[in-house]
Coordinates of C-alpha atoms and ligand atoms in Angstrom, one line a residue:
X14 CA -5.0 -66.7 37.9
X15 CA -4.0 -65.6 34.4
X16 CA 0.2 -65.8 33.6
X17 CA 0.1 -62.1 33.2
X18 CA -1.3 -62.1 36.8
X19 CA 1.5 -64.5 37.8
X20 CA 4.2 -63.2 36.2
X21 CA 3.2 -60.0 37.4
X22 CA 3.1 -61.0 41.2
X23 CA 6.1 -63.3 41.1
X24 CA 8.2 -60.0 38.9
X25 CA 7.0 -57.9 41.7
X26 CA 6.2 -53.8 41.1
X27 CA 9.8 -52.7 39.3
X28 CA 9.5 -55.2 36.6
X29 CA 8.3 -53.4 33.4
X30 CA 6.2 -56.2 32.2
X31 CA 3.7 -55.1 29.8
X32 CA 0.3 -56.3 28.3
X33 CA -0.6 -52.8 26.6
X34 CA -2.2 -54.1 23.0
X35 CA -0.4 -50.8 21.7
X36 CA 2.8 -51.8 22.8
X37 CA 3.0 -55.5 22.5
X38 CA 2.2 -55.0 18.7
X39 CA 5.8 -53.4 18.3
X40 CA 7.3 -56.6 19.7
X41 CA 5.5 -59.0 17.5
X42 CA 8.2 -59.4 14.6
X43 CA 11.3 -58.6 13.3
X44 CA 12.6 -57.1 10.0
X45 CA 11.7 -60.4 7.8
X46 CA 9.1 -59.9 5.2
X47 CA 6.6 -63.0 5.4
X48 CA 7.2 -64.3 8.2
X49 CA 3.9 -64.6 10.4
X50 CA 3.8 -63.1 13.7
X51 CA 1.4 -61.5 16.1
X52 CA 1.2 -59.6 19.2
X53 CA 2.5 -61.5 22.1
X54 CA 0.2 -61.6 25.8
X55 CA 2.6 -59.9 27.6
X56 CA 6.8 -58.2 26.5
X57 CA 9.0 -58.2 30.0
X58 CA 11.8 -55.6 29.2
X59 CA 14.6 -57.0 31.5
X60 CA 16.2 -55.8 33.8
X61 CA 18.5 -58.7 35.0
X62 CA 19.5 -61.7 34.7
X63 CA 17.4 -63.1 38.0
X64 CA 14.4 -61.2 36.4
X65 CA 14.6 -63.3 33.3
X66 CA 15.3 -66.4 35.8
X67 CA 11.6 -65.7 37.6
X68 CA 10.2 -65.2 34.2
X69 CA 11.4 -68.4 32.8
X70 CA 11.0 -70.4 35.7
X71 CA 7.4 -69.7 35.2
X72 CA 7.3 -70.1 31.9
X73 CA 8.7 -73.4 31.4
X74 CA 6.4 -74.8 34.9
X75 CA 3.6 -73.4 32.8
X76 CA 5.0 -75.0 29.4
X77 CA 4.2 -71.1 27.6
X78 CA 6.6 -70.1 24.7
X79 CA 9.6 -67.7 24.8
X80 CA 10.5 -65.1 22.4
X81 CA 13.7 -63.6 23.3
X82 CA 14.4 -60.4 21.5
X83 CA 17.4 -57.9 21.3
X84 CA 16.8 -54.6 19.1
X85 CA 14.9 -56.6 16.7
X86 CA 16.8 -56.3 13.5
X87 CA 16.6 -59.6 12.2
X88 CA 16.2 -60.7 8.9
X89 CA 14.2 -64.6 9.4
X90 CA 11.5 -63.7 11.5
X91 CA 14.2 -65.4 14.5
X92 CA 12.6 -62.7 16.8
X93 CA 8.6 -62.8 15.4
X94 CA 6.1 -63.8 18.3
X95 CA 2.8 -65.9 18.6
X96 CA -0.2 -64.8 20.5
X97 CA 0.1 -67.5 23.3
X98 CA 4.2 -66.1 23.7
X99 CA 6.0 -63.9 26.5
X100 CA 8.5 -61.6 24.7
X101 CA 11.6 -60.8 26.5
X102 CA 13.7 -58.3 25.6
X103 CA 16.8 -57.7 26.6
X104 CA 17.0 -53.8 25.1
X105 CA 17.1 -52.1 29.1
X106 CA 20.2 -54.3 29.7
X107 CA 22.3 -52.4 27.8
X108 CA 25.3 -51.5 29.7
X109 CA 29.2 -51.5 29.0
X110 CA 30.0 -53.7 32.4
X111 CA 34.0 -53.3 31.8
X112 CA 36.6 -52.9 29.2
X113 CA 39.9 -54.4 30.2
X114 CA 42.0 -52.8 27.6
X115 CA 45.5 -55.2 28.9
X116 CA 43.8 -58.3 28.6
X117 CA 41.7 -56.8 25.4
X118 CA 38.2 -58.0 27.0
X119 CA 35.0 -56.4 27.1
X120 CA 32.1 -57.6 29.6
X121 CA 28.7 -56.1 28.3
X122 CA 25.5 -56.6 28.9
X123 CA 23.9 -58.6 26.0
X124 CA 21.1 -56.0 24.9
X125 CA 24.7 -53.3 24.5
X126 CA 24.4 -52.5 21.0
X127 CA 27.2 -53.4 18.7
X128 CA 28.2 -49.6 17.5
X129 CA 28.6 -48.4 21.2
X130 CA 30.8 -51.1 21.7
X131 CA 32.8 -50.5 19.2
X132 CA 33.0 -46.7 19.7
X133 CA 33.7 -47.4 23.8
X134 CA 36.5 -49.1 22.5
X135 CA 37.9 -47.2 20.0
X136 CA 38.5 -44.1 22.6
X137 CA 41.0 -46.7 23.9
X138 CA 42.8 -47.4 20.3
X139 CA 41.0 -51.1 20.3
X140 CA 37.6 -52.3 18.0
X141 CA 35.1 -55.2 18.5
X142 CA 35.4 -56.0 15.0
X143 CA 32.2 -57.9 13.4
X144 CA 30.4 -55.1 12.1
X145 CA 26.9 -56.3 10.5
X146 CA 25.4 -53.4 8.6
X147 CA 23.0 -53.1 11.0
X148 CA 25.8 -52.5 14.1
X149 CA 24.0 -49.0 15.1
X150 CA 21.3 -50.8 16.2
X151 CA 21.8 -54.5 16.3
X152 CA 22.2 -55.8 19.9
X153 CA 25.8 -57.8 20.9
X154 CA 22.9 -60.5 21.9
X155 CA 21.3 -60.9 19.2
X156 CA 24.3 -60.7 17.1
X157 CA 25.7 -64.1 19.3
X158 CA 22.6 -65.6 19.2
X159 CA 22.4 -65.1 15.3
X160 CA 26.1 -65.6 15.0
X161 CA 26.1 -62.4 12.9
X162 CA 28.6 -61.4 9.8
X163 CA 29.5 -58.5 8.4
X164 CA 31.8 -56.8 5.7
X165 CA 35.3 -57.4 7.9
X166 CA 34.8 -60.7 8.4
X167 CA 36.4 -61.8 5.2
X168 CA 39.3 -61.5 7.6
X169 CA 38.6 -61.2 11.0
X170 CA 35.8 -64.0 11.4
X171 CA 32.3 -64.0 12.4
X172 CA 31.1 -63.0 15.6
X173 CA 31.2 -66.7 17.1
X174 CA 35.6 -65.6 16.4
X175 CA 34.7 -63.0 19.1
X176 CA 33.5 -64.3 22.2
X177 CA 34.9 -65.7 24.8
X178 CA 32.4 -66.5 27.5
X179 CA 28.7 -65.9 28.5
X180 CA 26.3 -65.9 31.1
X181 CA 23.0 -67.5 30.3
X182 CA 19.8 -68.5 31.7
X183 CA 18.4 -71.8 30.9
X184 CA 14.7 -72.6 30.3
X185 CA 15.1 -73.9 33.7
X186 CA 15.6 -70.8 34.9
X187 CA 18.9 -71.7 35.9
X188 CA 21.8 -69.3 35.4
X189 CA 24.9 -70.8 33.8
X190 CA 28.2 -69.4 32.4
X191 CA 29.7 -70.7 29.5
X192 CA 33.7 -70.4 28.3
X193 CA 36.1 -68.4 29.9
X194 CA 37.4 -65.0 29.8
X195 CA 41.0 -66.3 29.0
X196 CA 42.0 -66.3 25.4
X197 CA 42.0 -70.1 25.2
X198 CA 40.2 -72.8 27.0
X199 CA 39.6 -75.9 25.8
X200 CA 38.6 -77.7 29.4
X201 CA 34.9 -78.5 28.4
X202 CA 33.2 -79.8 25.5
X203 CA 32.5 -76.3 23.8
X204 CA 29.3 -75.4 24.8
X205 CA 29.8 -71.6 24.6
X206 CA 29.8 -71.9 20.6
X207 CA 26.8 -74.4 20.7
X208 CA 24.7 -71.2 21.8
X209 CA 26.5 -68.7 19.6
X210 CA 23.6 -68.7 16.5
X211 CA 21.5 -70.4 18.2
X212 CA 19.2 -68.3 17.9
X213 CA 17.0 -68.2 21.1
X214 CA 16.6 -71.8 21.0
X215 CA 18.6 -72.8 23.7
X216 CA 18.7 -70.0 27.1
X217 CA 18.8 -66.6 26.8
X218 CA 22.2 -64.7 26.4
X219 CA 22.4 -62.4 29.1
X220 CA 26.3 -61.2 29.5
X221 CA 29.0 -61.5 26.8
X222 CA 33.2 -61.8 27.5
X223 CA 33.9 -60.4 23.8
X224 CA 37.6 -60.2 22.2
X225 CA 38.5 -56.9 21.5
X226 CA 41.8 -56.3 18.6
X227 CA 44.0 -53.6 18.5
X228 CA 42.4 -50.8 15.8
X229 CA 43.1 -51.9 12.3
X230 CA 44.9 -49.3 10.3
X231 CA 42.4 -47.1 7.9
X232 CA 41.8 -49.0 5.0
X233 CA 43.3 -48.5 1.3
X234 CA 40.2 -49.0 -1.3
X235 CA 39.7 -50.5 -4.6
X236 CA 36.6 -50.5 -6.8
X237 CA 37.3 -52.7 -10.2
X238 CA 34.5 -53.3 -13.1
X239 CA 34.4 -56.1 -14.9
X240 CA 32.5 -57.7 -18.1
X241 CA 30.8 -60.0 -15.7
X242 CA 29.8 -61.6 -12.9
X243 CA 31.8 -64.5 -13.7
X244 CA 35.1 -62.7 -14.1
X245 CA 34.7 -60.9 -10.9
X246 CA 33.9 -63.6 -8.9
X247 CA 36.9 -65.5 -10.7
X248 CA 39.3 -62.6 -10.0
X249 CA 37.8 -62.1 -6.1
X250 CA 39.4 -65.7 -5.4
X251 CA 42.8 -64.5 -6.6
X252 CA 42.5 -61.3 -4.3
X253 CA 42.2 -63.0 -0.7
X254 CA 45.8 -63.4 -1.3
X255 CA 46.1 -59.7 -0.4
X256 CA 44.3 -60.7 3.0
X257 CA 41.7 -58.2 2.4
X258 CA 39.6 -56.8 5.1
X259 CA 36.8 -56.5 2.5
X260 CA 35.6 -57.9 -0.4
X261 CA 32.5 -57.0 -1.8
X262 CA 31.1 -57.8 -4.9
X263 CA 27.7 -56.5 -7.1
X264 CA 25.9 -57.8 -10.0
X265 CA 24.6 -55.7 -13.1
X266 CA 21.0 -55.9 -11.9
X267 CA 21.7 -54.4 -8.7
X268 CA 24.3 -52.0 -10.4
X269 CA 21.2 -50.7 -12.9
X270 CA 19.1 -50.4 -10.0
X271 CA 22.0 -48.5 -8.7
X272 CA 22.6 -46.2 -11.5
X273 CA 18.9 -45.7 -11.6
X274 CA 18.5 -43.9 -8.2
X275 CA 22.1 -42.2 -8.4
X276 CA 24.0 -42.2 -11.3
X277 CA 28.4 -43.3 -10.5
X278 CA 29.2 -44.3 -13.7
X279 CA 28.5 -48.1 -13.5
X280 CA 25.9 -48.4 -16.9
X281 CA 28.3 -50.5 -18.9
X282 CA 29.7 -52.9 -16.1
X283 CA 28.5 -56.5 -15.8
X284 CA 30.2 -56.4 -11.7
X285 CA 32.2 -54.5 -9.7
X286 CA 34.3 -55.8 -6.8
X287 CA 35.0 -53.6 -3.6
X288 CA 38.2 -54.3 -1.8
X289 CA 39.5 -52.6 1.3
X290 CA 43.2 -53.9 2.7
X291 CA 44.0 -52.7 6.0
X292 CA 47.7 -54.2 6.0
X293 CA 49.5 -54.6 2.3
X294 CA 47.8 -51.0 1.7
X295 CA 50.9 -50.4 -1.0
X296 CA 49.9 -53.5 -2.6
X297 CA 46.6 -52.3 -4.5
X298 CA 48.6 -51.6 -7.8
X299 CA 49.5 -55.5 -7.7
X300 CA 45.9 -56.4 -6.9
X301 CA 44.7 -54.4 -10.1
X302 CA 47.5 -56.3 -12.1
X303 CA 45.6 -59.7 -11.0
X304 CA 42.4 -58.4 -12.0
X305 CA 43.5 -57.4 -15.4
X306 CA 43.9 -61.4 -15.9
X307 CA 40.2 -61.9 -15.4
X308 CA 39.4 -59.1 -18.2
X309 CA 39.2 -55.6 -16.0
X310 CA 37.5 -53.0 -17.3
X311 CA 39.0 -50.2 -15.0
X312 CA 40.3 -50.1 -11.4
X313 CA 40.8 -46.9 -9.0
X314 CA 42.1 -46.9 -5.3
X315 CA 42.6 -44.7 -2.6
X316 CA 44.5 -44.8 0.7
X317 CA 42.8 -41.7 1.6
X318 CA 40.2 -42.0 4.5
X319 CA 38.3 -38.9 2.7
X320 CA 37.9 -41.4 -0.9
X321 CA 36.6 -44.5 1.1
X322 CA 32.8 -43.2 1.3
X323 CA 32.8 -42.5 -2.2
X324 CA 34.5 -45.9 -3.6
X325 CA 31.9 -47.8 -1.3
X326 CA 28.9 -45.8 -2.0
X327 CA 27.7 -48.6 -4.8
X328 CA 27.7 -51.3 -2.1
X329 CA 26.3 -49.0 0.5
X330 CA 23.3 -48.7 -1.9
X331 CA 22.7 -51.8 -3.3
X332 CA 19.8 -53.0 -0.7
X333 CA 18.5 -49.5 -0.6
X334 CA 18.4 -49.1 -4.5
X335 CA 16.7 -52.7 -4.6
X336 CA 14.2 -51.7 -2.0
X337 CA 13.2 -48.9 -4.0
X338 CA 11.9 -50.5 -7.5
X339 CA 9.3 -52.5 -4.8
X340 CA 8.8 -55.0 -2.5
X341 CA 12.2 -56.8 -1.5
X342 CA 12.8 -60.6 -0.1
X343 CA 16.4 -60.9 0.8
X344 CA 18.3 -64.4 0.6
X345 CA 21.5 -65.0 2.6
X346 CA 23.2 -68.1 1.3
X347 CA 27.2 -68.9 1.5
X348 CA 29.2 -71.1 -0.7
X349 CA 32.4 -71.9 -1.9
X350 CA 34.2 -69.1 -3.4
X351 CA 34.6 -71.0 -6.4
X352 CA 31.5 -71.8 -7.2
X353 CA 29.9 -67.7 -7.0
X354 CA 30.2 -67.7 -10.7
X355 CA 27.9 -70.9 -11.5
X356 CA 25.6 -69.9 -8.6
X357 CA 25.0 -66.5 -10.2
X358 CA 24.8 -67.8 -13.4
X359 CA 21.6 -70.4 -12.4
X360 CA 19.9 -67.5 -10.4
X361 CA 19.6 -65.4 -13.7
X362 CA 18.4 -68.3 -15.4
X363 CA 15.5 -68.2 -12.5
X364 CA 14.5 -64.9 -12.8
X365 CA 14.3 -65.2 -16.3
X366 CA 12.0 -68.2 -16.0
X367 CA 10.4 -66.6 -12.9
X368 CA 9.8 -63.0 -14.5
X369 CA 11.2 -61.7 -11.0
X370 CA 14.0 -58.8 -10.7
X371 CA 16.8 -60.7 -8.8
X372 CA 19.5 -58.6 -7.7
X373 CA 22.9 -60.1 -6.2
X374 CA 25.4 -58.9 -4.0
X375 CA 26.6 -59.7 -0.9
X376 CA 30.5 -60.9 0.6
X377 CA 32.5 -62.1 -2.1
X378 CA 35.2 -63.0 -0.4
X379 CA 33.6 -65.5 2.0
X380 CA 31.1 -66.4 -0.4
X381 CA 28.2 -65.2 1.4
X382 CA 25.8 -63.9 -1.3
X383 CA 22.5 -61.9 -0.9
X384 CA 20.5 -62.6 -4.1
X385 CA 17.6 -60.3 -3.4
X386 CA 13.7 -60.9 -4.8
X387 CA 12.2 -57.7 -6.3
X388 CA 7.9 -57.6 -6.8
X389 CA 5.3 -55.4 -7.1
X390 CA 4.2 -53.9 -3.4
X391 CA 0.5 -55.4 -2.9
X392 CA 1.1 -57.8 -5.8
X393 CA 0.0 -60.9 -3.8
X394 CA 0.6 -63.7 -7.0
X395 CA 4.0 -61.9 -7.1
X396 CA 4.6 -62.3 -3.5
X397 CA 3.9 -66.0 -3.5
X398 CA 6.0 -66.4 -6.7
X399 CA 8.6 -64.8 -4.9
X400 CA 8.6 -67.2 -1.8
X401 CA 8.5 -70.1 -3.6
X402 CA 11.9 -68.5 -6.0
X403 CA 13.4 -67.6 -2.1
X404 CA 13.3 -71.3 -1.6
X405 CA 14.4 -72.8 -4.9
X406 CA 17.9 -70.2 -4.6
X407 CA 18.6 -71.9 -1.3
X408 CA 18.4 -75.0 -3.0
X409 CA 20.5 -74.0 -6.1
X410 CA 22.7 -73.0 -3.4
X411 CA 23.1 -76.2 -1.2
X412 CA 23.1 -78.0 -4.7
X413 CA 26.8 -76.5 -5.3
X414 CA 27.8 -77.5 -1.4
X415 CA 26.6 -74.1 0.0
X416 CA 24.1 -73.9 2.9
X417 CA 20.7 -72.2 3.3
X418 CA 22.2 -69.1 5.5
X419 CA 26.0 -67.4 6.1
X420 CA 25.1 -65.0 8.5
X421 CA 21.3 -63.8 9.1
X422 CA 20.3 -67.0 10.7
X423 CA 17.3 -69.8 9.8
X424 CA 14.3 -68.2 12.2
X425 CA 11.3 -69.0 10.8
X426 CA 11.4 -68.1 7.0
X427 CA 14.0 -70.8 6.6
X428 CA 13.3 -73.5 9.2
X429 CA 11.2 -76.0 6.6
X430 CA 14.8 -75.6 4.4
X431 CA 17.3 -77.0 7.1
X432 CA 16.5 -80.7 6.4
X433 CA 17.5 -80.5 3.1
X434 CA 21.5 -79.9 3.7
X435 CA 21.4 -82.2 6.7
X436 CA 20.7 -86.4 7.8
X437 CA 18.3 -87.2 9.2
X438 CA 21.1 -88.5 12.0
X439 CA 22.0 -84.9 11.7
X440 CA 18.5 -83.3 12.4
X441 CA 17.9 -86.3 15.2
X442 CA 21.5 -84.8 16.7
X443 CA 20.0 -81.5 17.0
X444 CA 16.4 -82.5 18.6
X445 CA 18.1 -83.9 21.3
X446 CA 20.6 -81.2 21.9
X447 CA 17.3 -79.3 21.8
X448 CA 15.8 -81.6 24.7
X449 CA 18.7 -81.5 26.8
X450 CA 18.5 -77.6 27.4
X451 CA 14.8 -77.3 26.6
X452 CA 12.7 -80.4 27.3
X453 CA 9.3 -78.5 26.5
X454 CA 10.4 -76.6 23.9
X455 CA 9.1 -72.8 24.9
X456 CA 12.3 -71.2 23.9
X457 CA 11.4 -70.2 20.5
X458 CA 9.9 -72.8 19.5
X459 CA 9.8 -74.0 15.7
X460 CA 12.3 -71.7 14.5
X461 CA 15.7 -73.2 13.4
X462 CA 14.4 -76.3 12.3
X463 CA 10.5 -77.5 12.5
X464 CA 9.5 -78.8 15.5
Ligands
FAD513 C1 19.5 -53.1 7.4 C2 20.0 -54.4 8.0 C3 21.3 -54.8 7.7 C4 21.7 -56.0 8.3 N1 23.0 -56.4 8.0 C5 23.4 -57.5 8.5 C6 24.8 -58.0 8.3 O1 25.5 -57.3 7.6 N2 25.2 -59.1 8.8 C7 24.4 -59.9 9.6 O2 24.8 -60.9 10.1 N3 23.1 -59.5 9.9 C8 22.6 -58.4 9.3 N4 21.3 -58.0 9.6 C9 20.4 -58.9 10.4 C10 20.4 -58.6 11.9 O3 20.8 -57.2 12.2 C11 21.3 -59.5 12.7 O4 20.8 -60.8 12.6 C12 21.5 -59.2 14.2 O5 22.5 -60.0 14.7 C13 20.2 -59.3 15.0 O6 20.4 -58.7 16.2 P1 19.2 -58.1 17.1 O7 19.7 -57.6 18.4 O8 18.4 -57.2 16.3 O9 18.4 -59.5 17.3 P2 16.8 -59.8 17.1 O10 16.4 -59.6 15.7 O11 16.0 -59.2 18.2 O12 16.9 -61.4 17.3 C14 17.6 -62.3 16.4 C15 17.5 -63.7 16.9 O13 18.3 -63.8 18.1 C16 17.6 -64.2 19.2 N5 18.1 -63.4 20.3 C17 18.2 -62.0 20.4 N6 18.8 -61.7 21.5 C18 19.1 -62.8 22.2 C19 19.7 -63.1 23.5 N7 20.2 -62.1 24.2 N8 19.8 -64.4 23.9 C20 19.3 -65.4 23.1 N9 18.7 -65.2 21.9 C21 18.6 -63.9 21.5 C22 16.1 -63.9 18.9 O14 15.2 -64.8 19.5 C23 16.1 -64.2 17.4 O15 16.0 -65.5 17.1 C24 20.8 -56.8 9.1 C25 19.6 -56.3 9.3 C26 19.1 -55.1 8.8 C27 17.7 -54.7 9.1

């Protein structure tokens, strides 16, 4: 018997398992450029966890490879399938389970998706806070699983901050729960956070305990200019001071790109720095004083809601603006604060010597930085260039202490770059976690680091 004709009798008739070529093609990847993929033999669209039990009960007697999948918005081909895999996607499990507004919990289903979270819980003056900019139609799964980051998290964390507990089933097929809906527990080693960015490796998220915080107040904004990179990533250190819920910052190349598509008034900047405070709102004057210390060339803010689409708009539109002068390969590294400056400094120096349009932005003020590869659509020598310049900015990053990803996860694009930051003790550490959960590696295999 085939495994679609297993699966198929052990699922039984309701499961919405599905082998239709036409179909399975739309599950074969995720947002990541290069990354290879193809059509997977069968996609099961979940509706429980004791579904995805069966399904992986099978799976792992049968030793055939997993591709879990939420809304598949991923940037590192995490989500991209092979044609020997089962997808499952967790997209029908998409409901609010409950929102305990006194203990400030929310129980969701993982394939909930992170805006109607958000917007469920704002009708009761709360938020779930980590807000990638992809939260109207990234999953609460596959944010945990990618250990997602956003804008706020400058102050408020990443999403692994946010959770509390999970339910999960193991390649086993067993289902598990992990942490505890209490605000604190520290009874076990702390598994929960081993799965949180672990990126389908380990079991498949199927319910999430998430914090939820009391609504911040609406943000007072601040967009400064500066000569240069240099001074504005100087000058963003000074600002965390001012606890800011945002702090953005974006280089001349993406500014000109910028100015290009929709002209704000940015030509003769070298950076601009984007700062929202949602407490120390009066304190924006002060923050402008600091900045005049690292050569500003001119600073505005607003406290009024109406001005804060506006003073955002040239962050809001640096991917987009990117995108649009040709084929894009986005890099996600972090590093120290401190060292943004240098880092930006040696990446101009590579698409000098690369000939390749590099434009950076990203999270100043946790040092998460998105230097972002520009070629020619259907320029294939450019589009190998570009890969190889994708991994050598990873590498100027982890040369100055930063790592190979802050926030969009290692998947596939990035999996041959992990041993560079870690031991080889390290890397054995993480096989063996690996083996413990997953002894014949079908969850995802090869993606976080090789196999
Ligand atoms: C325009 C755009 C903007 C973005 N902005 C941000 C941003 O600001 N910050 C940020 O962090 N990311 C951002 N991303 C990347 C992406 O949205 C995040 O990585 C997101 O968390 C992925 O969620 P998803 O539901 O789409 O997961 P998918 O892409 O489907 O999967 C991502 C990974 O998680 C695994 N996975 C998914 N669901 C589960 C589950 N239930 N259990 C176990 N494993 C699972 C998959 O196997 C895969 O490895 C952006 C993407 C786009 C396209």
């Amino acid at each position: 018997m085939s495994h679609l004709a297993a699966l198929t009798k052990l699922l039984g008739p309701d499961a919405s398992l599905i082998s239709d070529p036409d179909i399975t093609s739309s599950y074969s990847r995720d947002q990541a450029p290069f990354a290879k993929s193809a059509p997977p033999f069968a996609v099961l669209l979940a509706h429980s966890a004791e579904e995805i039990s069966i399904a992986l009960k099978y799976a792992n007697q049968e030793k055939i490879s997993v591709v879990t999948r939420g809304a598949g918005s991923g940037l590192s081909g995490g989500a991209n399938a092979s044609a020997d895999s089962l997808v499952i996607s967790l997209e029908k499990m998409n409901q609010i389970l409950e929102i305990d507004a006194a203990n400030q919990i929310a129980r969701v289903q993982a394939g909930v998706i992170n805006l109607d979270l958000d917007t469920a819980a704002s009708k009761l003056g709360l938020a779930y806070l980590p807000d990638p900019a992809s939260r109207d139609w990234s999953s609460l799964g596959g944010n945990a699983a990618t250990n997602a980051g956003g804008m706020c998290c400058v102050k408020y964390g990443v999403t692994s901050a946010h959770v509390r507990a999970m339910q999960v089933v193991l390649a086993s097929g067993e289902i598990i729960e992990l942490g505890k809906a209490t605000k604190k527990s520290v009874t076990t080693y702390d598994m929960l956070h081993l799965f949180i960015g672990s990126e389908g490796t380990l079991g498949i998220i199927t319910e999430l305990t998430l914090n939820l915080e009391i609504r911040p107040h609406s943000p007072a904004t601040l967009i400064a200019t500066f000569p240069s990179v240099a001074k504005a990533a100087a000058a963003s250190a000074q600002l965390l001071r001012f606890k800011p819920s945002m702090l953005e910052i974006v280089d001349q190349t993406t500014l000109k790109a910028v100015e290009a598509w929709h002209p704000l008034g940015f030509e003769i900047a070298g950076s601009v720095l984007i700062m929202q405070l949602d407490e120390n709102l009066h304190r924006c004057e002060e923050a402008l004083e600091v900045c005049k210390n690292f050569d500003l060339i001119d600073g505005v803010f607003s406290e009024d809601p109406a001005d804060t689409a506006d003073l955002i708009r040239v962050r809001k539109m640096a991917y987009p603006a990117l995108e649009r002068m040709g084929a894009t390969l986005l890099d996600d590294v972090a590093l120290p604060i401190t060292k943004i400056a240098e880092f930006v400094e040696k990446v101009e120096a590579l698409s000098a010597s690369s000939g390749l349009t590099i434009g950076i932005f990203g999270h100043a003020g946790d040092g998460n930085m998105h230097p972002t590869i520009v070629h020619d659509h259907g320029d294939a020598a450019a589009a190998t260039l570009a890969q190889k310049v994708f991994g050598e900015i990873v590498a100027i990053a982890q040369s100055l202490g930063g790592t190979a990803s802050g926030e969009h996860g290692i998947g596939s694009i990035k999996s041959s770059l992990v041993a560079d930051e870690i031991s080889p003790t390290v890397m054995d550490l993480q096989r063996s976690i690996k083996r413990v959960f997953d002894p014949h590696s079908i969850l995802n295999p090869g993606k976080k680091f090789p196999l």
